[in-house]
Short mmCIF file of C-alpha atoms in Angstrom, two decimals:
data_model
loop_
_atom_site.label_atom_id
_atom_site.label_comp_id
_atom_site.label_asym_id
_atom_site.label_seq_id
_atom_site.Cartn_x
_atom_site.Cartn_y
_atom_site.Cartn_z
CA UNK E 1 -49.34 4.01 75.22
CA UNK E 2 -50.97 1.50 73.01
CA UNK E 3 -49.17 -0.66 70.81
CA UNK E 4 -48.07 0.50 67.58
CA UNK E 5 -50.03 -0.23 64.34
CA UNK E 6 -48.13 -1.60 61.27
CA UNK E 7 -47.40 2.01 59.76
CA UNK E 8 -46.02 3.25 63.32
CA UNK E 9 -43.79 0.08 63.53
CA UNK E 10 -42.36 0.92 60.24
CA UNK E 11 -41.58 4.49 61.28
CA UNK E 12 -40.20 3.12 64.69
CA UNK E 13 -37.46 1.55 62.52
CA UNK E 14 -35.64 4.69 61.58
CA UNK E 15 -36.02 6.42 64.97
CA UNK E 16 -33.01 6.63 67.29
CA UNK E 17 -34.01 8.40 70.37
CA UNK E 18 -32.26 9.17 73.87
CA UNK E 19 -33.92 8.42 77.00
CA UNK E 20 -33.83 9.50 80.78
CA UNK E 21 -32.03 7.42 83.33
CA UNK E 22 -30.16 4.38 83.74
CA UNK E 23 -33.20 1.90 83.29
CA UNK E 24 -35.59 1.05 80.51
CA UNK E 25 -38.70 3.16 80.90
CA UNK E 26 -41.96 2.00 80.23
CA UNK E 27 -42.55 3.86 77.03
CA UNK E 28 -39.15 2.86 75.52
CA UNK E 29 -39.63 -1.00 76.35
CA UNK E 30 -42.92 -0.60 74.52
CA UNK E 31 -41.42 1.24 71.53
CA UNK E 32 -38.60 -1.36 71.40
CA UNK E 33 -41.07 -3.95 71.23
CA UNK E 34 -42.86 -2.20 68.61
CA UNK E 35 -39.73 -2.14 65.95
CA UNK E 36 -37.88 0.87 67.40
CA UNK E 37 -34.41 1.09 65.72
CA UNK E 38 -32.50 1.38 68.98
CA UNK E 39 -31.31 4.03 71.24
CA UNK E 40 -28.44 6.49 71.70
CA UNK E 41 -26.62 6.57 75.04
CA UNK E 42 -25.59 9.89 76.95
CA UNK E 43 -23.67 10.42 79.86
CA UNK E 44 -26.73 10.65 82.07
CA UNK E 45 -27.69 6.99 81.18
CA UNK E 46 -24.44 5.55 82.29
CA UNK E 47 -24.31 5.98 86.00
CA UNK E 48 -25.01 2.29 86.92
CA UNK E 49 -24.39 -1.06 85.18
CA UNK E 50 -24.54 -0.18 81.47
CA UNK E 51 -23.75 -3.71 80.27
CA UNK E 52 -26.79 -4.77 82.07
CA UNK E 53 -28.82 -1.88 80.71
CA UNK E 54 -27.65 -2.91 77.33
CA UNK E 55 -28.55 -6.41 77.74
CA UNK E 56 -31.96 -5.46 78.91
CA UNK E 57 -32.53 -3.44 75.79
CA UNK E 58 -31.17 -6.38 73.46
CA UNK E 59 -33.60 -8.60 75.53
CA UNK E 60 -36.59 -6.67 74.60
CA UNK E 61 -35.48 -6.00 71.00
CA UNK E 62 -32.41 -8.09 69.82
CA UNK E 63 -32.23 -6.08 66.64
CA UNK E 64 -31.98 -2.80 68.59
CA UNK E 65 -28.93 -0.50 67.73
CA UNK E 66 -27.29 1.16 70.72
CA UNK E 67 -25.37 4.03 69.69
CA UNK E 68 -22.86 6.25 71.64
CA UNK E 69 -20.74 9.39 71.07
CA UNK E 70 -17.32 8.15 72.19
CA UNK E 71 -14.61 10.18 70.40
CA UNK E 72 -11.81 9.94 72.83
CA UNK E 73 -10.01 13.15 73.92
CA UNK E 74 -12.42 15.74 74.63
CA UNK E 75 -15.74 13.92 74.01
CA UNK E 76 -16.35 10.83 76.23
CA UNK E 77 -19.65 9.36 77.46
CA UNK E 78 -18.10 6.34 79.08
CA UNK E 79 -15.50 8.36 81.13
CA UNK E 80 -17.47 11.69 81.56
CA UNK E 81 -16.76 11.72 85.33
CA UNK E 82 -13.01 10.92 85.14
CA UNK E 83 -12.08 12.18 81.65
CA UNK E 84 -11.04 10.14 78.75
CA UNK E 85 -8.23 7.77 78.92
CA UNK E 86 -8.35 7.42 74.97
CA UNK E 87 -6.25 10.14 72.92
CA UNK E 88 -8.36 12.59 70.92
CA UNK E 89 -8.41 13.34 67.26
CA UNK E 90 -6.29 16.33 67.45
CA UNK E 91 -3.55 14.45 69.44
CA UNK E 92 -3.57 11.76 66.72
CA UNK E 93 -3.27 14.26 64.07
CA UNK E 94 -0.27 15.99 65.68
CA UNK E 95 1.28 12.76 66.07
CA UNK E 96 0.39 11.62 62.60
CA UNK E 97 0.78 7.93 63.04
CA UNK E 98 -2.02 6.17 61.39
CA UNK E 99 -1.06 3.06 63.31
CA UNK E 100 -1.67 4.75 66.53
CA UNK E 101 -5.02 6.26 65.35
CA UNK E 102 -6.13 2.70 64.12
CA UNK E 103 -5.06 1.36 67.54
CA UNK E 104 -7.14 4.12 69.40
CA UNK E 105 -10.27 3.35 67.00
CA UNK E 106 -9.84 -0.36 67.88
CA UNK E 107 -9.61 0.41 71.52
CA UNK E 108 -12.69 2.71 71.51
CA UNK E 109 -14.53 -0.26 69.74
CA UNK E 110 -13.38 -2.62 72.42
CA UNK E 111 -14.58 -0.31 75.28
CA UNK E 112 -17.95 0.15 73.32
CA UNK E 113 -18.41 -3.29 72.91
CA UNK E 114 -17.90 -4.00 76.65
CA UNK E 115 -20.95 -2.07 77.63
CA UNK E 116 -23.04 -3.89 74.96
CA UNK E 117 -23.50 -0.96 72.49
CA UNK E 118 -23.15 -1.38 68.67
CA UNK E 119 -22.54 1.95 66.87
CA UNK E 120 -19.62 4.34 67.76
CA UNK E 121 -20.67 7.73 66.68
CA UNK E 122 -17.11 8.56 65.52
CA UNK E 123 -14.79 9.68 63.89
CA UNK E 124 -15.05 13.31 63.24
CA UNK E 125 -14.40 13.61 59.47
CA UNK E 126 -14.41 17.56 59.66
CA UNK E 127 -11.66 19.52 58.41
CA UNK E 128 -11.15 22.29 61.00
CA UNK E 129 -10.39 25.15 58.84
CA UNK E 130 -11.81 27.87 60.90
CA UNK E 131 -9.76 28.19 64.25
CA UNK E 132 -12.74 30.00 65.84
CA UNK E 133 -14.88 26.99 65.41
CA UNK E 134 -16.59 26.52 69.02
CA UNK E 135 -18.09 22.91 68.25
CA UNK E 136 -15.14 21.04 66.34
CA UNK E 137 -11.61 22.43 67.25
CA UNK E 138 -9.68 19.49 68.89
CA UNK E 139 -12.47 16.93 67.81
CA UNK E 140 -10.97 17.11 64.27
CA UNK E 141 -7.72 15.46 63.30
CA UNK E 142 -6.56 18.64 61.69
CA UNK E 143 -7.00 21.57 59.46
CA UNK E 144 -5.75 19.86 56.14
CA UNK E 145 -7.61 17.57 53.87
CA UNK E 146 -4.97 15.03 53.35
CA UNK E 147 -4.21 14.56 57.12
CA UNK E 148 -7.70 14.28 58.12
CA UNK E 149 -8.46 11.88 55.34
CA UNK E 150 -6.07 9.23 56.12
CA UNK E 151 -6.75 9.26 59.82
CA UNK E 152 -10.51 9.13 59.22
CA UNK E 153 -9.74 5.98 57.22
CA UNK E 154 -7.53 4.53 59.96
CA UNK E 155 -10.04 5.33 62.65
CA UNK E 156 -12.93 3.75 60.67
CA UNK E 157 -10.80 0.52 60.21
CA UNK E 158 -9.89 0.46 63.78
CA UNK E 159 -13.41 0.75 65.06
CA UNK E 160 -15.02 -1.60 62.80
CA UNK E 161 -12.25 -4.24 63.20
CA UNK E 162 -14.15 -4.91 66.41
CA UNK E 163 -17.28 -5.73 64.46
CA UNK E 164 -18.94 -2.48 65.49
CA UNK E 165 -20.38 0.04 63.24
CA UNK E 166 -18.50 3.59 62.89
CA UNK E 167 -20.39 6.58 62.13
CA UNK E 168 -18.47 9.33 60.37
CA UNK E 169 -19.53 12.94 61.08
CA UNK E 170 -20.49 15.81 60.18
CA UNK E 171 -21.35 15.48 56.35
CA UNK E 172 -20.63 17.60 54.44
CA UNK E 173 -18.15 18.98 56.86
CA UNK E 174 -18.56 21.22 59.98
CA UNK E 175 -14.93 22.53 60.12
CA UNK E 176 -15.52 25.95 58.46
CA UNK E 177 -18.13 27.31 60.90
CA UNK E 178 -17.81 29.68 63.96
CA UNK E 179 -21.56 29.02 65.22
CA UNK E 180 -22.37 26.04 67.45
CA UNK E 181 -25.42 24.24 65.75
CA UNK E 182 -26.48 23.35 69.21
CA UNK E 183 -27.53 26.94 69.70
CA UNK E 184 -28.19 28.24 66.17
CA UNK E 185 -27.93 27.48 62.32
CA UNK E 186 -24.46 27.95 61.22
CA UNK E 187 -24.07 29.42 57.66
CA UNK E 188 -20.90 28.71 55.59
CA UNK E 189 -19.72 30.97 53.02
CA UNK E 190 -17.68 28.67 50.94
CA UNK E 191 -18.56 27.83 47.27
CA UNK E 192 -19.18 24.22 46.26
CA UNK E 193 -15.71 23.97 44.74
CA UNK E 194 -13.97 24.51 47.82
CA UNK E 195 -16.28 22.32 49.77
CA UNK E 196 -15.65 19.45 47.25
CA UNK E 197 -11.87 20.17 47.40
CA UNK E 198 -11.48 20.61 51.09
CA UNK E 199 -14.25 19.08 53.09
CA UNK E 200 -15.62 16.18 51.34
CA UNK E 201 -12.63 13.90 50.83
CA UNK E 202 -12.29 12.81 54.43
CA UNK E 203 -15.91 11.44 53.77
CA UNK E 204 -14.75 9.71 50.68
CA UNK E 205 -11.92 8.15 52.63
CA UNK E 206 -14.39 6.91 55.19
CA UNK E 207 -16.38 5.39 52.45
CA UNK E 208 -13.49 3.65 50.90
CA UNK E 209 -12.73 2.25 54.30
CA UNK E 210 -16.14 0.79 54.51
CA UNK E 211 -17.97 2.92 57.13
CA UNK E 212 -21.40 1.64 57.86
CA UNK E 213 -22.76 5.21 58.83
CA UNK E 214 -22.39 8.74 58.06
CA UNK E 215 -23.87 11.58 60.11
CA UNK E 216 -25.17 14.69 58.83
CA UNK E 217 -24.40 18.37 59.77
CA UNK E 218 -26.99 20.95 60.40
CA UNK E 219 -25.29 23.64 58.37
CA UNK E 220 -26.19 25.84 55.61
CA UNK E 221 -24.89 27.26 52.45
CA UNK E 222 -26.67 29.62 49.97
CA UNK E 223 -25.80 27.49 46.94
CA UNK E 224 -27.67 24.71 48.42
CA UNK E 225 -30.97 26.76 48.48
CA UNK E 226 -30.41 27.89 52.09
CA UNK E 227 -31.80 24.54 53.38
CA UNK E 228 -29.69 22.78 56.09
CA UNK E 229 -27.54 19.91 55.01
CA UNK E 230 -29.59 17.36 57.23
CA UNK E 231 -32.79 18.57 55.38
CA UNK E 232 -31.45 18.95 51.80
CA UNK E 233 -31.89 16.29 49.04
CA UNK E 234 -29.08 18.03 47.12
CA UNK E 235 -26.55 17.44 49.79
CA UNK E 236 -27.66 13.96 50.82
CA UNK E 237 -28.11 13.01 47.13
CA UNK E 238 -24.45 14.14 46.74
CA UNK E 239 -23.31 11.61 49.42
CA UNK E 240 -25.15 8.84 47.46
CA UNK E 241 -23.53 9.84 44.25
CA UNK E 242 -20.05 9.67 45.81
CA UNK E 243 -20.68 5.86 46.31
CA UNK E 244 -22.00 5.75 49.87
CA UNK E 245 -24.52 2.86 50.39
CA UNK E 246 -24.62 2.89 54.36
CA UNK E 247 -26.82 4.33 56.59
CA UNK E 248 -27.31 8.28 56.57
CA UNK E 249 -27.68 9.34 60.27
CA UNK E 250 -28.91 12.74 61.24
CA UNK E 251 -27.33 14.76 63.71
CA UNK E 252 -29.61 15.25 66.83
CA UNK E 253 -32.94 16.73 65.80
CA UNK E 254 -33.36 18.50 69.28
CA UNK E 255 -30.51 20.80 68.47
CA UNK E 256 -31.61 24.48 68.16
CA UNK E 257 -30.77 24.57 64.45
CA UNK E 258 -33.67 22.12 63.98
CA UNK E 259 -35.79 22.34 67.02
CA UNK E 260 -36.02 26.21 66.97
CA UNK E 261 -36.81 26.34 63.25
CA UNK E 262 -39.13 23.52 62.10
CA UNK E 263 -39.14 21.30 65.12
CA UNK E 264 -38.22 17.70 65.94
CA UNK E 265 -41.26 16.47 63.86
CA UNK E 266 -40.72 18.61 61.05
CA UNK E 267 -37.12 17.99 60.88
CA UNK E 268 -37.74 14.15 60.82
CA UNK E 269 -40.14 14.53 57.94
CA UNK E 270 -37.85 16.82 55.96
CA UNK E 271 -34.68 14.66 56.66
CA UNK E 272 -36.54 11.63 55.52
CA UNK E 273 -37.65 13.16 52.35
CA UNK E 274 -34.16 14.40 51.68
CA UNK E 275 -32.67 10.87 51.95
CA UNK E 276 -31.63 10.36 55.43
CA UNK E 277 -32.23 6.96 56.98
CA UNK E 278 -31.79 6.86 60.81
CA UNK E 279 -32.92 9.87 62.87
CA UNK E 280 -31.02 10.74 66.25
CA UNK E 281 -33.59 12.47 68.11
CA UNK E 282 -31.14 13.76 70.93
CA UNK E 283 -30.44 14.03 74.53
CA UNK E 284 -33.50 14.81 76.51
CA UNK E 285 -31.52 16.58 79.33
CA UNK E 286 -30.52 19.31 76.90
CA UNK E 287 -33.26 21.70 77.83
CA UNK E 288 -31.81 21.97 81.11
CA UNK E 289 -34.23 23.55 83.83
CA UNK E 290 -36.88 23.62 81.12
CA UNK E 291 -36.86 19.84 80.64
CA UNK E 292 -40.00 17.96 81.37
CA UNK E 293 -40.21 14.91 83.35
CA UNK E 294 -41.37 12.85 80.25
CA UNK E 295 -39.19 14.99 77.90
CA UNK E 296 -37.52 11.71 76.37
CA UNK E 297 -41.08 10.28 75.29
CA UNK E 298 -42.28 13.63 73.93
CA UNK E 299 -39.35 14.09 71.75
CA UNK E 300 -39.62 10.48 70.44
CA UNK E 301 -43.46 10.82 69.83
CA UNK E 302 -43.05 14.20 68.13
CA UNK E 303 -40.74 12.62 65.56
CA UNK E 304 -42.77 9.40 65.14
CA UNK E 305 -46.20 10.97 64.95
CA UNK E 306 -45.10 13.56 62.37
CA UNK E 307 -43.57 11.14 60.04
CA UNK E 308 -46.71 8.88 60.50
CA UNK E 309 -48.99 11.91 59.72
CA UNK E 310 -46.93 12.99 56.67
CA UNK E 311 -47.09 9.32 55.29
CA UNK E 312 -50.94 9.20 55.80
CA UNK E 313 -51.55 12.60 54.19
CA UNK E 314 -49.55 11.54 51.30
CA UNK E 315 -46.80 14.21 51.90
CA UNK E 316 -43.99 11.48 52.34
CA UNK E 317 -43.72 8.31 50.09
CA UNK E 318 -44.01 5.11 52.22
CA UNK E 319 -41.37 3.62 49.87
CA UNK E 320 -38.95 6.28 51.16
CA UNK E 321 -39.40 5.08 54.86
CA UNK E 322 -39.23 1.43 53.94
CA UNK E 323 -35.83 2.06 51.95
CA UNK E 324 -34.50 3.70 55.13
CA UNK E 325 -35.67 1.11 57.44
CA UNK E 326 -34.05 -1.57 55.32
CA UNK E 327 -30.70 0.06 55.28
CA UNK E 328 -30.89 0.36 59.15
CA UNK E 329 -31.98 -3.18 59.49
CA UNK E 330 -29.21 -4.31 57.30
CA UNK E 331 -26.73 -2.46 59.53
CA UNK E 332 -28.26 -3.88 62.82
CA UNK E 333 -28.18 -7.46 61.22
CA UNK E 334 -24.28 -6.93 60.33
CA UNK E 335 -23.27 -5.66 63.88
CA UNK E 336 -25.48 -7.73 66.11
CA UNK E 337 -23.89 -10.68 64.54
CA UNK E 338 -20.32 -9.75 65.31
CA UNK E 339 -17.59 -12.04 66.54
CA UNK E 340 -16.67 -12.05 70.26
CA UNK E 341 -14.46 -9.15 70.86
CA UNK E 342 -11.51 -11.27 72.23
CA UNK E 343 -11.28 -12.80 68.78
CA UNK E 344 -10.26 -9.43 67.05
CA UNK E 345 -8.14 -7.61 69.68
CA UNK E 346 -4.49 -7.81 69.59
CA UNK E 347 -1.65 -5.77 71.07
CA UNK E 348 -2.60 -4.08 74.40
CA UNK E 349 -3.50 -0.43 74.18
CA UNK E 350 -1.24 2.38 75.80
CA UNK E 351 -2.95 5.61 75.40
CA UNK E 352 -0.48 7.34 77.69
CA UNK E 353 2.41 6.46 75.35
CA UNK E 354 0.51 7.90 72.44
CA UNK E 355 -0.45 11.24 74.21
CA UNK E 356 3.31 11.58 75.41
CA UNK E 357 4.27 11.33 71.73
CA UNK E 358 1.66 13.73 70.65
CA UNK E 359 2.61 16.64 72.93
CA UNK E 360 4.04 19.79 71.40
CA UNK E 361 6.29 21.89 73.45
CA UNK E 362 6.89 25.63 72.42
CA UNK E 363 9.23 28.04 74.12
CA UNK E 364 11.25 27.67 77.37
CA UNK E 365 9.87 25.51 80.29
CA UNK E 366 11.91 24.99 83.43
CA UNK E 367 10.99 21.73 85.00
CA UNK E 368 8.68 21.93 87.94
CA UNK E 369 9.25 20.14 91.13
CA UNK E 370 7.08 17.01 91.76
CA UNK E 371 4.76 18.72 94.36
CA UNK E 372 1.25 19.66 94.30
CA UNK E 373 0.70 22.67 91.87
CA UNK E 374 -1.56 25.45 91.76
CA UNK E 375 -3.59 25.57 88.13
CA UNK E 376 -4.89 28.79 87.17
CA UNK E 377 -7.68 27.87 84.88
CA UNK E 378 -8.57 30.35 82.02
CA UNK E 379 -10.45 27.82 79.86
CA UNK E 380 -13.95 28.60 78.00
CA UNK E 381 -16.85 27.20 79.53
CA UNK E 382 -18.38 23.71 78.73
CA UNK E 383 -20.74 23.41 75.99
CA UNK E 384 -23.39 20.81 75.14
CA UNK E 385 -20.95 19.06 72.65
CA UNK E 386 -17.61 19.37 74.54
CA UNK E 387 -16.97 19.50 78.36
CA UNK E 388 -14.08 21.92 77.60
CA UNK E 389 -13.86 23.20 81.36
CA UNK E 390 -13.96 19.80 82.88
CA UNK E 391 -12.48 19.87 86.38
CA UNK E 392 -10.49 16.50 85.89
CA UNK E 393 -7.91 18.20 83.56
CA UNK E 394 -7.12 20.84 86.28
CA UNK E 395 -7.10 18.07 88.89
CA UNK E 396 -4.74 15.89 87.03
CA UNK E 397 -2.16 18.68 86.37
CA UNK E 398 -2.45 20.12 90.02
CA UNK E 399 -1.68 16.59 91.43
CA UNK E 400 -3.10 17.58 94.91
CA UNK E 401 -2.64 21.18 94.40
CA UNK E 402 -5.25 23.94 94.25
CA UNK E 403 -7.12 25.12 91.13
CA UNK E 404 -8.22 28.68 90.59
CA UNK E 405 -11.06 29.14 87.98
CA UNK E 406 -11.03 32.48 86.31
CA UNK E 407 -13.29 33.76 83.52
CA UNK E 408 -11.07 35.93 81.47
CA UNK E 409 -13.72 38.15 79.97
CA UNK E 410 -15.00 39.18 83.64
CA UNK E 411 -11.99 38.63 85.81
CA UNK E 412 -10.59 42.05 87.23
CA UNK E 413 -6.83 42.65 86.84
CA UNK E 414 -6.50 42.48 90.68
CA UNK E 415 -8.04 39.03 90.78
CA UNK E 416 -5.71 37.70 87.91
CA UNK E 417 -2.67 39.45 89.84
CA UNK E 418 -3.62 37.65 92.99
CA UNK E 419 -4.06 34.17 91.45
CA UNK E 420 -0.63 34.62 89.82
CA UNK E 421 1.28 35.71 92.83
CA UNK E 422 -0.63 33.28 95.35
CA UNK E 423 1.25 29.92 94.92
CA UNK E 424 4.78 28.66 95.08
CA UNK E 425 4.43 26.74 91.87
CA UNK E 426 1.63 27.42 89.35
CA UNK E 427 0.73 26.53 85.92
CA UNK E 428 -1.85 28.34 83.62
CA UNK E 429 -4.51 26.15 81.74
CA UNK E 430 -5.74 27.49 78.51
CA UNK E 431 -7.55 26.15 75.34
CA UNK E 432 -8.28 29.24 73.05
CA UNK E 433 -5.08 31.20 72.67
CA UNK E 434 -5.57 31.23 69.04
CA UNK E 435 -9.09 32.67 68.91
CA UNK E 436 -9.90 34.19 72.44
CA UNK E 437 -8.27 37.83 72.98
CA UNK E 438 -9.43 37.80 76.56
CA UNK E 439 -7.77 34.51 77.39
CA UNK E 440 -4.62 35.59 75.59
CA UNK E 441 -4.74 38.92 77.46
CA UNK E 442 -5.29 37.27 81.04
CA UNK E 443 -2.20 34.72 80.20
CA UNK E 444 -0.04 37.87 79.22
CA UNK E 445 -0.97 39.67 82.54
CA UNK E 446 -0.22 36.50 84.54
CA UNK E 447 3.06 36.39 82.99
CA UNK E 448 3.74 40.03 83.78
CA UNK E 449 3.67 39.03 87.44
CA UNK E 450 5.33 35.70 86.85
CA UNK E 451 7.16 35.73 83.49
CA UNK E 452 8.32 31.96 83.61
CA UNK E 453 4.98 30.45 84.54
CA UNK E 454 4.36 27.68 81.96
CA UNK E 455 0.99 26.99 80.25
CA UNK E 456 -0.90 23.85 79.29
CA UNK E 457 -2.95 24.18 76.15
CA UNK E 458 -5.60 21.74 75.71
CA UNK E 459 -6.89 23.39 72.61
CA UNK E 460 -5.35 23.99 69.21
CA UNK E 461 -1.64 24.71 68.77
CA UNK E 462 -0.65 28.47 68.61
CA UNK E 463 2.82 29.83 68.10
CA UNK E 464 4.35 32.92 70.01
CA UNK E 465 2.69 32.35 73.28
CA UNK E 466 5.75 31.68 75.33
CA UNK E 467 6.43 28.61 77.13
CA UNK E 468 3.43 26.34 76.25
CA UNK E 469 2.79 22.51 76.50
CA UNK E 470 0.08 21.66 73.92
CA UNK E 471 -1.88 18.55 74.88
CA UNK E 472 -4.85 19.20 72.43
CA UNK E 473 -7.45 17.44 74.46
CA UNK E 474 -9.46 18.18 77.74
CA UNK E 475 -9.02 14.57 78.75
CA UNK E 476 -7.37 12.75 81.65
CA UNK E 477 -4.79 11.00 79.35
CA UNK E 478 -3.65 14.40 77.92
CA UNK E 479 -3.49 16.01 81.39
CA UNK E 480 -1.43 13.30 82.82
CA UNK E 481 0.90 13.55 79.71
CA UNK E 482 1.09 17.43 80.27
CA UNK E 483 2.00 16.93 83.93
CA UNK E 484 4.71 14.42 83.02
CA UNK E 485 6.25 16.87 80.57
CA UNK E 486 6.04 19.81 83.22
CA UNK E 487 8.07 17.71 85.30
CA UNK E 488 10.95 17.37 82.70
CA UNK E 489 12.62 14.42 81.01
CA UNK E 490 14.31 13.20 84.31
CA UNK E 491 10.99 12.37 85.61
#
């Protein structure tokens, strides 16, 4: 790839691609040298020495912003293999202790700083008003505006106390959808008044807390002209009108809501024209078996070349790209000049204590013996956004016992009955009792065989389901807390 000309360098300054592997590929090194805004890390980049990888990137491009989705709870990149040891948003919302949320944000910032990254793509500022929501759920602090607002502000404060940038998401609110924008374009039926009353205040709270970046949502509403928020000047202009002067970041342009409609290139052009500043291109492994060996470079080039062509054709003002690049450069200057982390971290962090306090216990649960335990796992399958069926949760609760994975929609009654009857001590693992009739029916059938079997719920709380410990995160720290609660207070 030849070195970029002056216009390509300008456009590079607003692009934030992913890449394949744990080393800097040639195309990326060249793009970084030609002014690329930075990169976003995904789990597939972090198998080796990530701090050394970050140092390599910053050696090539000292200005480069390295971002990472590190929310804690069910969404982690740093601890994908083991599960997060940081409480998630729903746990923190259930606890409703903003000091704990602030401390958790600070710990996330400390960990991200330790690998040499600069931007924490968190917190989630969505108000999860639709319990069917397949992509937000326990990633949100809760379902009420006031609760979410105060915890978003605390999380932003905690993250940015380390000198990193926080990026609140997903403006103007992804909490009232029941479609996953990784696979389709969600359409919400709310009127503008309800959006402004319920879903925008957490973003206002983030702005008041000084958040440096806000990420858009690929969601649609008819009163916006049926154009997704990421591409919509009315929506993004409204964010500026609400006082936000930082960097507007797009959610990943490789998500189906954009890729399968106008494409990555078209999405970048339209989002720039609408007022976005920094363009998260996405995870090149998302196509799965259809991924090409050079998928990362292809996705980057499709965005860059489309924007360059639009400027040259007079379809996109150069001044709009210059404005966006200035905002990105200002954020890079702020975070790349941050103080050493040891100067800002105080009290040692105890995530286990927070998760213990955040547990909710419903119904009667007889203490289990401290022996290996069979876990009957009824959870939904993992998605591109959330590893909801991660085995580390079941393994931590099992403590050396077996775990049996059942798909509630397809498991026969005989299979469910056999799983229920087949162990001396067992626990059922669930996550969608509030919204998945098949999961609830499978739990009821298991309890017809073993009436006293407890359930551990790593999803949203639900009443009337018998003996349930709700941990509200598919994480290692939540699973450990649930295991301790199953053994009873004497343990």
